Coordinates of N, CA and C in Angstrom, one line a residue:
M1 N 0.8 -1.2 0.0 CA 0.0 0.0 0.0 C 0.9 1.2 0.0
S2 N 0.6 2.1 -0.9 CA 1.3 3.4 -0.9 C 0.6 4.4 0.0
L3 N 1.4 5.0 0.9 CA 0.9 6.0 1.8 C 0.7 7.4 1.3
G4 N 1.5 7.8 0.4 CA 1.5 9.2 -0.1 C 2.0 10.1 1.0
S5 N 1.7 11.4 0.8 CA 2.1 12.4 1.8 C 1.1 12.7 2.8
F6 N 1.5 13.0 4.0 CA 0.6 13.3 5.1 C 0.2 14.8 4.9
V7 N -1.1 15.1 5.1 CA -1.6 16.4 5.0 C -2.4 16.7 6.3
S8 N -2.5 18.0 6.6 CA -3.2 18.4 7.8 C -4.7 18.2 7.6
G9 N -5.4 17.6 8.6 CA -6.8 17.4 8.5 C -7.6 18.6 9.0
N10 N -8.9 18.7 8.6 CA -9.7 19.8 9.0 C -10.3 19.5 10.4
G11 N -10.3 20.5 11.3 CA -10.9 20.4 12.6 C -10.0 19.7 13.6
T12 N -10.6 19.0 14.6 CA -9.9 18.3 15.6 C -10.5 16.9 15.8
I13 N -9.7 16.0 16.4 CA -10.2 14.7 16.6 C -10.1 14.3 18.1
T14 N -10.9 13.3 18.5 CA -10.8 12.7 19.8 C -10.7 11.2 19.6
A15 N -9.8 10.5 20.2 CA -9.6 9.1 20.1 C -9.2 8.5 21.4
S16 N -9.5 7.2 21.6 CA -9.1 6.5 22.8 C -8.5 5.1 22.5
T17 N -7.5 4.7 23.3 CA -6.9 3.4 23.1 C -7.9 2.3 23.4
S18 N -9.0 2.6 24.0 CA -10.0 1.6 24.3 C -11.2 1.5 23.3
S19 N -11.0 2.2 22.2 CA -12.1 2.3 21.2 C -11.5 2.4 19.8
N20 N -12.3 1.9 18.8 CA -11.8 2.0 17.4 C -12.6 3.2 16.7
T21 N -13.3 4.0 17.5 CA -14.0 5.1 16.9 C -13.2 6.4 17.1
I22 N -13.2 7.2 16.0 CA -12.6 8.5 16.0 C -13.7 9.5 15.9
T23 N -13.8 10.5 16.7 CA -14.8 11.5 16.6 C -14.1 12.8 16.3
G24 N -14.7 13.5 15.3 CA -14.2 14.8 14.9 C -15.1 16.0 15.2
I25 N -14.5 17.2 15.3 CA -15.2 18.4 15.4 C -14.7 19.3 14.3
G26 N -15.7 19.8 13.4 CA -15.3 20.6 12.3 C -14.5 19.8 11.3
S27 N -14.6 18.5 11.3 CA -13.8 17.6 10.4 C -14.6 17.3 9.1
T28 N -13.9 16.8 8.1 CA -14.4 16.5 6.8 C -14.0 15.1 6.4
F29 N -14.4 14.1 7.3 CA -14.0 12.7 7.1 C -14.4 12.2 5.7
T30 N -15.7 12.5 5.3 CA -16.2 11.9 4.1 C -15.4 12.3 2.8
T31 N -14.8 13.4 2.8 CA -14.0 13.8 1.7 C -12.5 13.6 1.8
D32 N -12.1 13.4 3.1 CA -10.6 13.3 3.3 C -10.2 11.8 3.3
F33 N -11.1 10.9 3.7 CA -10.7 9.5 3.9 C -11.4 8.5 3.0
L34 N -10.6 7.4 2.8 CA -11.2 6.2 2.2 C -10.8 5.0 3.1
P35 N -11.4 3.9 3.0 CA -10.9 2.8 3.8 C -9.5 2.5 3.4
G36 N -8.7 2.3 4.5 CA -7.2 2.1 4.2 C -6.4 3.3 4.5
S37 N -7.0 4.5 4.6 CA -6.3 5.7 4.8 C -5.6 5.6 6.2
V38 N -4.5 6.3 6.4 CA -3.8 6.4 7.6 C -4.1 7.7 8.3
I39 N -4.3 7.6 9.6 CA -4.5 8.8 10.4 C -3.4 8.9 11.5
A40 N -2.9 10.1 11.7 CA -1.8 10.3 12.7 C -2.1 11.5 13.5
N41 N -1.5 11.6 14.7 CA -1.7 12.8 15.5 C -1.0 14.0 15.0
A42 N -1.0 15.1 15.8 CA -0.4 16.4 15.4 C 1.1 16.3 15.2
T43 N 1.7 15.3 15.8 CA 3.2 15.1 15.7 C 3.5 13.9 14.8
S44 N 2.5 13.5 14.0 CA 2.7 12.5 13.0 C 3.0 11.1 13.5
I45 N 2.5 10.8 14.7 CA 2.6 9.5 15.3 C 1.3 8.7 14.9
F46 N 1.5 7.5 14.4 CA 0.4 6.7 13.9 C -0.7 6.5 14.9
V47 N -1.9 6.7 14.4 CA -3.1 6.5 15.3 C -3.8 5.2 14.8
G48 N -4.0 5.0 13.5 CA -4.6 3.8 13.0 C -4.9 3.9 11.5
Y49 N -5.5 2.8 11.0 CA -6.0 2.7 9.6 C -7.5 2.8 9.6
V50 N -8.0 3.5 8.7 CA -9.5 3.7 8.6 C -10.1 2.5 8.0
A51 N -11.1 2.0 8.7 CA -11.9 0.9 8.2 C -13.1 1.4 7.4
Y52 N -13.9 2.3 8.0 CA -15.0 2.9 7.3 C -15.3 4.3 7.9
I53 N -16.0 5.1 7.1 CA -16.3 6.5 7.4 C -17.9 6.5 7.6
T54 N -18.3 6.9 8.8 CA -19.7 7.0 9.1 C -20.3 8.3 8.5
N55 N -19.6 9.4 8.8 CA -20.0 10.7 8.4 C -18.9 11.7 8.6
N56 N -19.1 13.0 8.4 CA -17.9 13.9 8.6 C -17.3 14.0 9.9
T57 N -18.0 13.5 11.0 CA -17.5 13.6 12.3 C -17.3 12.3 13.0
S58 N -17.4 11.2 12.3 CA -17.2 9.9 12.9 C -16.7 8.9 11.9
L59 N -15.6 8.2 12.3 CA -15.1 7.1 11.5 C -14.6 6.0 12.4
T60 N -14.4 4.8 11.8 CA -14.0 3.6 12.5 C -12.7 3.1 12.0
L61 N -11.8 2.8 13.0 CA -10.5 2.3 12.6 C -10.6 0.7 12.5
T62 N -9.6 0.1 11.9 CA -9.5 -1.3 11.8 C -9.3 -2.0 13.2
T63 N -8.6 -1.2 14.1 CA -8.4 -1.7 15.5 C -8.6 -0.5 16.4
N64 N -8.4 -0.7 17.7 CA -8.5 0.5 18.6 C -7.4 1.4 18.3
S65 N -7.6 2.7 18.6 CA -6.6 3.8 18.4 C -5.3 3.4 19.1
N66 N -4.2 3.8 18.5 CA -2.9 3.6 19.0 C -2.6 4.6 20.1
L67 N -3.3 5.7 20.1 CA -3.1 6.8 21.1 C -4.4 7.4 21.6
N68 N -4.3 8.0 22.8 CA -5.4 8.8 23.3 C -5.2 10.2 22.8
I69 N -6.2 10.8 22.3 CA -6.2 12.1 21.7 C -7.4 12.8 22.2
R70 N -7.3 14.1 22.6 CA -8.5 14.8 23.0 C -8.5 16.2 22.3
N71 N -9.5 16.3 21.4 CA -9.7 17.6 20.7 C -8.4 18.2 20.2
N72 N -7.7 17.4 19.4 CA -6.4 17.9 18.9 C -6.4 17.8 17.4
S73 N -5.5 18.5 16.8 CA -5.3 18.5 15.3 C -4.8 17.1 14.9
Y74 N -4.8 16.8 13.6 CA -4.4 15.5 13.1 C -3.9 15.6 11.7
Y75 N -3.2 14.6 11.2 CA -2.7 14.5 9.9 C -3.2 13.2 9.3
F76 N -3.3 13.1 8.0 CA -3.7 11.9 7.4 C -3.0 11.7 6.0
A77 N -2.9 10.4 5.7 CA -2.4 10.0 4.4 C -3.5 9.3 3.6
P78 N -4.0 9.9 2.6 CA -5.1 9.2 1.9 C -4.6 7.8 1.3
Y79 N -5.5 6.9 1.3 CA -5.1 5.6 0.7 C -5.0 5.7 -0.8
T80 N -3.9 5.2 -1.4 CA -3.7 5.2 -2.8 C -3.6 3.8 -3.2
A81 N -4.6 3.3 -4.0 CA -4.5 1.9 -4.4 C -3.4 1.7 -5.4
P82 N -2.8 0.5 -5.4 CA -1.7 0.3 -6.4 C -2.3 0.2 -7.8
T83 N -1.6 0.7 -8.7 CA -2.0 0.7 -10.1 C -1.9 -0.7 -10.7
P84 N -2.9 -1.3 -11.2 CA -2.8 -2.6 -11.7 C -2.0 -2.6 -13.0
S85 N -1.2 -3.7 -13.1 CA -0.4 -3.9 -14.3 C -1.0 -5.0 -15.1
I86 N -1.2 -4.8 -16.4 CA -1.9 -5.7 -17.3 C -0.9 -6.0 -18.4
S87 N -0.6 -7.3 -18.6 CA 0.2 -7.7 -19.8 C -0.6 -8.7 -20.6
Y88 N -0.3 -8.6 -21.9 CA -1.0 -9.5 -22.8 C 0.0 -10.4 -23.5
N89 N -0.4 -11.7 -23.6 CA 0.4 -12.6 -24.3 C -0.2 -12.8 -25.7
M90 N 0.4 -12.3 -26.7 CA -0.2 -12.2 -28.0 C 0.3 -13.4 -28.9
S91 N 0.9 -14.4 -28.3 CA 1.5 -15.5 -29.1 C 0.4 -16.6 -29.4

């Protein structure tokens, strides 16, 4: 999986190591994330992989959050699917 570049997310997030739910305030999860995206805290420490996006202020990680975060800014790396390679055998 290609991670791409981390960019600053809109709004703030709250996360807990006892939950796989990320809650946002002023966030734009539906336009910023796809399943497989990476989310990190304000100092670029890994928080988790996005499993699915409920709406602009709630998303679910594949596992519980790696960090406790309370109303803090965040970064993310959108998921970039690998480009398929097709070859033809014309013999």
